[in-house]
Coordinates of C-alpha atoms (C1' of nucleotides) in Angstrom, one line a residue:
Chain A
X18 CA 10.5 -12.9 34.5
X19 CA 14.1 -13.3 33.7
X20 CA 15.9 -10.5 32.2
X21 CA 17.6 -10.8 28.7
X22 CA 18.2 -8.4 26.1
X23 CA 18.8 -10.8 23.4
X24 CA 15.5 -12.7 24.6
X25 CA 13.6 -9.3 24.3
X26 CA 15.3 -8.1 21.2
X27 CA 13.9 -11.6 19.7
X28 CA 10.5 -11.1 20.5
X29 CA 10.2 -7.5 19.6
X30 CA 11.7 -8.6 16.2
X31 CA 9.1 -11.1 15.8
X32 CA 6.4 -9.0 17.0
X33 CA 7.4 -6.2 14.5
X34 CA 7.1 -8.9 12.1
X35 CA 3.6 -9.5 12.5
X36 CA 3.1 -5.5 12.7
X37 CA 4.8 -4.7 9.3
X38 CA 3.8 -7.8 7.6
X39 CA 0.2 -7.1 8.1
X40 CA 0.3 -3.0 8.4
X41 CA 2.8 -2.0 6.3
X42 CA 5.6 0.7 7.2
X43 CA 3.1 3.5 7.5
X44 CA 0.3 1.7 8.8
X45 CA 2.6 -0.2 11.7
X46 CA 2.2 1.4 15.1
X47 CA 5.5 1.3 17.2
X48 CA 3.0 1.1 20.5
X49 CA 0.9 -2.1 18.9
X50 CA 4.9 -3.8 18.6
X51 CA 6.1 -3.0 21.6
X52 CA 2.7 -4.0 23.6
X53 CA 2.4 -7.4 21.5
X54 CA 6.3 -8.0 22.7
X55 CA 5.6 -7.3 26.3
X56 CA 8.2 -4.7 26.2
X57 CA 8.3 -1.1 26.6
X58 CA 8.4 1.3 23.4
X59 CA 11.8 2.5 24.4
X60 CA 13.3 -0.5 24.3
X61 CA 12.7 -0.5 20.3
X62 CA 14.7 2.7 19.8
X63 CA 17.2 1.4 22.2
X64 CA 17.8 -1.8 20.4
X65 CA 16.6 -1.0 16.5
X66 CA 17.1 3.1 16.7
X67 CA 13.8 3.9 15.1
X68 CA 11.0 2.9 13.2
X69 CA 12.8 2.4 9.4
X70 CA 15.7 0.7 11.0
X71 CA 13.3 -1.6 12.9
X72 CA 11.6 -2.6 9.5
X73 CA 14.9 -3.1 7.9
X74 CA 16.1 -5.1 10.6
X75 CA 12.7 -7.5 10.0
X76 CA 13.2 -7.4 6.2
X77 CA 16.8 -8.6 6.7
X78 CA 15.9 -11.2 9.1
X79 CA 13.2 -12.4 6.8
X80 CA 13.5 -11.7 3.5
X81 CA 16.9 -11.5 2.7
X82 CA 17.4 -14.7 4.8
X83 CA 14.4 -16.2 2.4
X84 CA 16.9 -14.8 -0.9
X85 CA 19.8 -16.8 0.5
X86 CA 18.0 -19.9 2.1
X87 CA 16.4 -21.3 -1.5
X88 CA 19.6 -22.1 -3.8
X89 CA 18.9 -21.7 -7.5
X90 CA 19.6 -24.8 -9.5
X91 CA 19.2 -23.7 -13.3
X92 CA 19.0 -27.3 -14.4
X93 CA 15.7 -27.9 -12.5
X94 CA 14.0 -24.2 -12.3
X95 CA 10.5 -26.1 -11.8
X96 CA 11.9 -27.9 -8.6
X97 CA 13.2 -23.9 -7.6
X98 CA 9.9 -22.4 -8.1
X99 CA 8.3 -25.5 -6.1
X100 CA 10.7 -24.6 -3.0
X101 CA 9.9 -21.2 -3.5
X102 CA 6.5 -21.9 -3.3
X103 CA 6.7 -24.0 -0.5
X104 CA 9.2 -21.3 1.4
X105 CA 5.9 -19.0 1.1
X106 CA 3.8 -21.3 2.3
X107 CA 5.7 -21.8 5.9
X108 CA 6.8 -18.1 5.9
X109 CA 3.7 -15.9 4.6
X110 CA 5.1 -13.2 6.0
X111 CA 8.0 -12.8 3.2
X112 CA 6.3 -11.6 0.2
X113 CA 3.7 -9.1 2.4
X114 CA 7.2 -7.6 3.4
X115 CA 8.7 -7.8 0.5
X116 CA 5.8 -6.2 -1.2
X117 CA 5.3 -3.0 1.2
X118 CA 9.0 -2.7 0.4
X119 CA 8.3 -2.6 -3.0
X120 CA 5.4 -0.3 -2.4
X121 CA 6.8 2.0 0.4
X122 CA 10.8 2.4 0.0
X123 CA 11.5 2.8 -4.1
X124 CA 10.4 -0.3 -5.7
X125 CA 12.7 -3.3 -6.5
X126 CA 15.9 -0.6 -7.3
X127 CA 16.0 0.1 -3.6
X128 CA 16.4 -3.8 -2.4
X129 CA 19.5 -4.2 -0.2
X130 CA 22.6 -5.2 -2.1
X131 CA 22.7 -8.8 -0.6
X132 CA 19.3 -9.2 -2.4
X133 CA 20.6 -7.4 -5.6
X134 CA 23.9 -9.5 -5.6
X135 CA 22.0 -12.7 -5.2
X136 CA 20.0 -11.7 -8.0
X137 CA 22.7 -11.3 -10.3
X138 CA 24.4 -14.4 -9.1
X139 CA 21.0 -16.4 -9.9
X140 CA 20.9 -14.8 -13.5
X141 CA 24.6 -15.8 -14.2
X142 CA 23.6 -19.1 -13.2
X143 CA 21.0 -19.1 -15.9
X144 CA 23.2 -17.7 -18.5
X145 CA 25.4 -20.6 -17.7
X146 CA 23.1 -23.1 -17.9
X147 CA 22.0 -21.8 -21.1
X148 CA 25.6 -21.6 -22.5
X149 CA 25.9 -25.3 -21.6
X150 CA 22.8 -26.2 -23.7
X151 CA 20.8 -27.4 -20.4
X152 CA 18.4 -24.6 -20.8
X153 CA 16.9 -22.8 -23.8
X154 CA 18.1 -19.2 -24.4
X155 CA 14.9 -17.9 -25.5
X156 CA 14.7 -15.6 -22.9
X157 CA 17.7 -13.2 -21.8
X158 CA 18.4 -14.6 -18.3
X159 CA 17.4 -11.6 -16.6
X160 CA 13.7 -12.1 -17.9
X161 CA 13.9 -16.2 -17.2
X162 CA 14.6 -15.5 -13.4
X163 CA 11.7 -12.7 -13.0
X164 CA 9.1 -15.2 -15.1
X165 CA 10.4 -18.1 -12.6
X166 CA 10.0 -16.1 -9.1
X167 CA 7.4 -14.4 -10.0
X168 CA 5.2 -17.6 -11.4
X169 CA 6.4 -18.8 -7.7
X170 CA 5.1 -16.1 -5.7
X171 CA 1.9 -15.9 -7.6
X172 CA 0.4 -18.7 -6.8
X173 CA 0.6 -17.3 -2.5
X174 CA -2.3 -17.1 -0.5
X175 CA -1.8 -13.5 -0.2
X176 CA -2.4 -12.8 -3.5
X177 CA -5.0 -15.2 -5.0
X178 CA -6.7 -16.9 -1.7
X179 CA -6.7 -20.8 -2.3
X180 CA -8.7 -23.0 0.6
X181 CA -8.0 -26.1 1.6
X182 CA -5.1 -28.3 1.2
X183 CA -6.0 -29.7 -1.9
X184 CA -5.8 -26.4 -3.8
X185 CA -2.6 -25.5 -2.5
X186 CA -1.0 -28.7 -4.0
X187 CA -3.1 -28.2 -7.3
X188 CA -2.2 -24.6 -7.2
X189 CA 1.7 -26.1 -6.6
X190 CA 1.5 -28.1 -9.6
X191 CA 0.3 -25.4 -11.7
X192 CA 2.8 -22.9 -10.9
X193 CA 6.0 -25.8 -11.3
X194 CA 4.1 -27.2 -14.3
X195 CA 4.4 -23.5 -15.9
X196 CA 7.7 -23.1 -15.3
X197 CA 8.5 -26.5 -16.4
X198 CA 7.0 -25.2 -20.0
X199 CA 8.8 -22.4 -19.9
X200 CA 12.0 -24.0 -20.1
X201 CA 10.7 -26.6 -22.0
X202 CA 12.7 -27.6 -25.1
X203 CA 11.4 -26.8 -29.1
X204 CA 9.5 -23.6 -30.3
X205 CA 11.0 -20.4 -30.9
X206 CA 12.2 -17.5 -29.4
X207 CA 10.5 -14.4 -27.8
X208 CA 11.8 -12.0 -30.4
X209 CA 10.1 -14.7 -33.1
X210 CA 6.6 -14.6 -32.2
Chain B
X21 CA -12.0 31.5 -10.5
X22 CA -15.2 29.9 -12.3
X23 CA -17.1 27.8 -9.3
X24 CA -17.3 24.2 -11.2
X25 CA -18.2 21.2 -8.4
X26 CA -17.8 19.0 -11.4
X27 CA -14.5 20.0 -12.1
X28 CA -13.3 20.3 -8.5
X29 CA -14.4 17.0 -7.7
X30 CA -12.3 15.5 -10.9
X31 CA -9.5 17.7 -9.4
X32 CA -9.6 16.2 -6.1
X33 CA -9.6 12.5 -7.8
X34 CA -6.8 12.9 -9.9
X35 CA -4.8 14.5 -6.7
X36 CA -6.2 11.3 -4.8
X37 CA -5.1 8.9 -7.1
X38 CA -1.2 10.1 -7.3
X39 CA -1.4 10.2 -3.5
X40 CA -3.1 7.2 -3.3
X41 CA -0.6 5.3 -5.8
X42 CA 2.5 6.6 -4.4
X43 CA 1.9 6.2 -1.0
X44 CA -1.1 3.8 -0.1
X45 CA -4.1 4.2 2.1
X46 CA -2.0 4.8 5.6
X47 CA 0.6 7.0 3.7
X48 CA -1.6 9.1 2.3
X49 CA -2.4 12.7 3.6
X50 CA -5.6 14.1 3.2
X51 CA -4.4 17.4 3.5
X52 CA -1.6 16.6 0.6
X53 CA -4.7 15.7 -1.7
X54 CA -6.8 18.6 -0.9
X55 CA -3.4 20.9 -1.7
X56 CA -2.1 19.1 -4.9
X57 CA -5.8 19.6 -6.3
X58 CA -5.9 23.1 -5.3
X59 CA -8.9 22.7 -3.3
X60 CA -9.9 22.7 0.6
X61 CA -9.7 19.7 2.6
X62 CA -13.4 20.2 3.8
X63 CA -14.4 19.3 0.2
X64 CA -13.1 16.2 0.2
X65 CA -15.6 15.6 2.9
X66 CA -18.3 16.7 1.0
X67 CA -17.7 15.3 -2.2
X68 CA -16.2 11.7 -1.1
X69 CA -17.6 11.0 2.6
X70 CA -14.0 10.3 4.2
X71 CA -10.2 9.2 3.6
X72 CA -11.5 5.4 3.1
X73 CA -14.4 6.4 0.7
X74 CA -12.3 8.4 -1.6
X75 CA -9.8 5.4 -1.9
X76 CA -12.6 3.5 -3.2
X77 CA -13.7 6.2 -5.5
X78 CA -10.3 5.8 -6.8
X79 CA -10.1 2.3 -7.0
X80 CA -13.3 2.4 -8.7
X81 CA -12.0 4.9 -11.3
X82 CA -8.9 3.2 -12.4
X83 CA -8.8 -0.2 -11.4
X84 CA -12.8 -1.4 -11.7
X85 CA -12.5 0.4 -15.1
X86 CA -9.2 -1.7 -16.3
X87 CA -11.0 -4.7 -15.9
X88 CA -13.7 -3.5 -17.7
X89 CA -11.9 -1.8 -20.6
X90 CA -9.4 -4.9 -21.0
X91 CA -12.0 -7.6 -22.2
X92 CA -10.6 -11.2 -22.8
X93 CA -10.3 -13.3 -25.9
X94 CA -10.0 -16.8 -24.8
X95 CA -8.8 -17.6 -28.5
X96 CA -6.2 -15.2 -28.1
X97 CA -5.0 -15.2 -24.7
X98 CA -1.2 -14.1 -25.2
X99 CA -2.9 -10.9 -27.1
X100 CA -4.9 -10.6 -24.1
X101 CA -1.6 -10.5 -21.7
X102 CA 0.0 -8.4 -24.4
X103 CA -3.4 -5.6 -24.1
X104 CA -2.8 -5.9 -20.1
X105 CA 0.6 -5.1 -20.3
X106 CA 0.1 -2.2 -22.4
X107 CA -2.5 -0.8 -20.3
X108 CA -0.1 -1.0 -17.2
X109 CA 2.1 1.4 -19.1
X110 CA -0.5 3.8 -20.0
X111 CA -2.1 3.9 -16.8
X112 CA 0.8 3.1 -14.4
X113 CA -1.3 3.8 -11.2
X114 CA -3.5 0.7 -11.7
X115 CA -1.2 -1.7 -10.6
X116 CA 0.1 0.1 -7.7
X117 CA -3.2 0.7 -6.4
X118 CA -4.4 -2.8 -6.8
X119 CA -1.5 -4.0 -5.0
X120 CA -2.0 -1.1 -1.8
X121 CA -6.1 -2.4 -2.0
X122 CA -4.4 -6.3 -1.9
X123 CA -2.0 -5.6 1.3
X124 CA -4.5 -2.8 3.2
X125 CA -7.4 -4.1 2.6
X126 CA -8.2 -7.9 2.7
X127 CA -6.3 -9.4 -0.3
X128 CA -8.4 -9.9 -3.3
X129 CA -11.2 -11.3 -1.9
X130 CA -12.1 -7.8 -0.7
X131 CA -12.2 -6.9 -4.4
X132 CA -15.6 -4.8 -5.4
X133 CA -18.2 -7.4 -6.6
X134 CA -17.5 -6.0 -10.2
X135 CA -14.3 -7.1 -10.5
X136 CA -15.3 -10.2 -8.7
X137 CA -18.1 -11.0 -11.3
X138 CA -15.7 -9.7 -14.6
X139 CA -13.0 -12.4 -13.3
X140 CA -16.0 -15.4 -13.0
X141 CA -17.1 -14.2 -16.4
X142 CA -13.2 -14.4 -17.9
X143 CA -12.8 -17.8 -16.0
X144 CA -16.3 -18.8 -17.8
X145 CA -15.3 -17.4 -20.9
X146 CA -12.0 -19.5 -20.9
X147 CA -14.1 -22.5 -19.7
X148 CA -16.0 -22.4 -22.6
X149 CA -12.7 -21.8 -24.6
X150 CA -11.5 -25.3 -22.8
X151 CA -14.5 -27.3 -24.0
X152 CA -14.7 -26.1 -27.2
X153 CA -11.1 -27.5 -27.9
X154 CA -9.9 -23.7 -28.5
X155 CA -7.2 -23.8 -25.2
X156 CA -5.9 -27.1 -23.6
X157 CA -7.7 -28.0 -20.7
X158 CA -4.6 -28.7 -18.3
X159 CA -5.1 -26.3 -16.4
X160 CA -8.3 -25.3 -14.2
X161 CA -9.7 -22.2 -15.6
X162 CA -9.5 -20.1 -12.2
X163 CA -5.5 -21.0 -12.2
X164 CA -4.8 -20.4 -16.2
X165 CA -6.8 -16.7 -15.6
X166 CA -4.6 -15.9 -12.7
X167 CA -1.3 -17.3 -14.7
X168 CA -2.4 -15.2 -17.4
X169 CA -3.0 -12.0 -15.6
X170 CA -0.1 -12.7 -13.2
X171 CA 2.1 -12.6 -16.0
X172 CA 1.0 -9.8 -17.8
X173 CA 1.2 -7.7 -14.8
X174 CA 4.4 -9.3 -13.6
X175 CA 6.3 -7.5 -16.5
X176 CA 5.2 -3.9 -15.3
X177 CA 8.1 -1.4 -14.7
X178 CA 6.7 -1.2 -11.0
X179 CA 8.2 -4.4 -9.6
X180 CA 10.6 -5.1 -12.2
X181 CA 12.3 -2.3 -13.7
X182 CA 13.0 -1.8 -16.9
X183 CA 15.1 1.0 -18.7
X184 CA 14.8 2.1 -22.3
X185 CA 11.8 1.5 -24.6
X186 CA 13.6 -1.5 -26.4
X187 CA 14.1 -3.4 -23.2
X188 CA 10.3 -2.4 -22.4
X189 CA 9.5 -4.0 -25.9
X190 CA 11.2 -7.3 -24.9
X191 CA 9.7 -7.5 -21.8
X192 CA 6.4 -7.3 -23.2
X193 CA 7.6 -10.0 -25.8
X194 CA 8.7 -12.0 -23.5
X195 CA 5.4 -12.2 -21.4
X196 CA 3.0 -13.0 -24.5
X197 CA 5.9 -15.6 -25.2
X198 CA 5.1 -17.0 -22.1
X199 CA 1.5 -17.1 -22.3
X200 CA 1.7 -18.7 -25.5
X201 CA 4.2 -21.3 -24.4
X202 CA 1.2 -21.9 -21.3
X203 CA -1.8 -22.4 -24.0
X204 CA 0.4 -24.0 -26.7
X205 CA -1.2 -27.7 -27.4
X206 CA 0.9 -30.7 -26.7
X207 CA 2.3 -32.0 -23.1
X208 CA 0.6 -33.7 -20.4
X209 CA -1.8 -32.0 -17.7
X210 CA -0.4 -30.0 -14.7
X211 CA -1.5 -33.0 -12.5
X212 CA 0.3 -35.7 -14.5
X213 CA 4.0 -33.9 -13.9
Chain C
dG15 C1' -30.8 46.6 -16.1
dT16 C1' -30.5 46.9 -11.7
dT17 C1' -31.2 45.0 -7.0
dA18 C1' -32.5 41.5 -3.4
dT19 C1' -32.8 36.6 -2.4
dG20 C1' -31.6 32.0 -2.0
dC21 C1' -27.6 28.6 -2.1
dA22 C1' -24.3 26.3 -3.9
dA23 C1' -19.5 26.2 -3.6
dC24 C1' -15.8 27.2 -1.0
dT25 C1' -12.9 28.5 3.1
dA26 C1' -10.1 29.6 7.7
dA27 C1' -9.8 28.1 11.7
dC28 C1' -10.3 24.5 15.0
dT29 C1' -10.6 20.1 17.8
dG30 C1' -9.7 15.8 19.9
dG31 C1' -7.2 12.3 19.5
dT32 C1' -3.5 9.6 17.8
dT33 C1' 2.0 8.8 17.1
dA34 C1' 6.8 8.5 17.0
dG35 C1' 10.3 9.6 19.8
dT36 C1' 12.6 10.9 24.7
dC37 C1' 14.0 10.9 29.5
dG38 C1' 14.9 10.7 34.3
dG39 C1' 14.2 7.2 37.6
dC40 C1' 13.6 2.4 38.7
dT41 C1' 15.2 -3.2 39.6
dA42 C1' 17.1 -7.6 38.7
dT43 C1' 21.5 -9.6 38.7
dC44 C1' 26.5 -10.0 39.4
Chain D
dG28 C1' 27.3 -0.7 44.8
dA29 C1' 27.8 -1.2 39.5
dT30 C1' 25.7 -1.6 35.6
dA31 C1' 22.8 -3.4 31.7
dG32 C1' 18.1 -3.7 31.2
dC33 C1' 13.7 -2.0 31.9
dC34 C1' 9.8 1.1 32.4
dG35 C1' 5.9 5.3 33.4
dA36 C1' 5.1 9.4 32.1
dC37 C1' 5.4 13.0 28.8
dT38 C1' 6.4 15.7 24.7
dA39 C1' 5.6 18.2 20.2
dA40 C1' 4.1 16.9 16.1
dC41 C1' 0.4 15.4 13.4
dC42 C1' -3.9 14.5 11.1
dA43 C1' -8.5 12.9 10.0
dG44 C1' -12.6 14.8 10.6
dT45 C1' -15.7 19.2 11.7
dT46 C1' -17.8 23.6 11.9
dA47 C1' -19.0 28.4 11.8
dG48 C1' -18.6 31.5 8.4
dT49 C1' -17.8 33.7 3.3
dT50 C1' -18.1 34.0 -1.7
dG51 C1' -19.9 33.9 -6.4
dC52 C1' -23.8 32.6 -9.2
dA53 C1' -28.5 32.1 -10.8
dT54 C1' -32.9 33.2 -10.6
dA55 C1' -36.7 36.2 -10.1
dA56 C1' -39.0 40.9 -8.3
dC57 C1' -38.8 45.7 -9.7

DNA sequence: GTTATGCAACTAACTGGTTAGTCGGCTATC
DNA sequence: GATAGCCGACTAACCAGTTAGTTGCATAAC
């Protein structure tokens, strides 16, 4: 077997992603990660520091990259929701890691700066679209962003299982349609209920 | 100190609710629960069996009761969403316990029969209202129920913090307004997008 | 009303196994 | 033969669950 530190590191990270996504930080076992990666446990400490820093590395690689890789289009929020939905299907670990992070670390407030900044950018983009009249301004930008992201992740098979590809496609349609209704013109503001 | 098994049991359950809500099943410490309840650890095993069964007892007391205590009104889903939202503010542990359960046990599929049955009833009530024309039938009943419950819980301070009572009230308005838009008459079906 | 008895409630200390993290040495490669 | 990559074996702490024994209370006998 060829010696390749970068490759070993990659295998450890992938095994850690599986373990953390499935069991969370407290439930994850360092020995199990090393065994799954076919590597020695000591390498985890050599490459990543400790268990918590290993989680951070996994989180950065999977969740932070998701936030960066799915750009928002304020003029087409249903499309954005659909893309987020799809990303969740192809990367089922990401949402679970986000939830573990929220529960075991200090909620969304403890998210990495990159994620916080990205959310602020997205909210700003929504606000600009609202000022330009492309988007109704009945919800504050942060609230609208929360609704759209929340609805997208809601459909994920993790929380509410769908069985079969046609059920999944229907779920996707429901989510994008729901977002479309939220941003449709007409009706009053939230306060005017 | 008076000896009162029922009272001791109650204290243990309350302490366990705090511990499990904060740290989850794997992260919870039996010793910590006993200390917080001012009781001996062995009593936990005498009264509840083991750590997992203690979690079940906590879950039943807090989450299952929530499901039962907030009845659905298919003719007023925004009101239902608002009541769920409020319940989450007064019982902040419930949502966290639900999330821990989803992540550490096997997803929503592993929910207790009482919850599954209650959800089925709620979906049936929605289906009946759709047949009666009180509710648009653009979403299947189960999907609509998921959207409404999801939106209600989404606003919870746990996942997306709100600071201050006025921000909370606005969040509540956003949630109920969003549900109102989903069930408003007009527009096409989900499939017809 | 005082004392003996039975028992549920409770406790301190222990056990067996697990777990994060470490350390000294081995090995492939250049 | 120097060095980066890697490993087996170890440790100290931790943790769920158990056990043998103590304490307070109720009931009843005298």
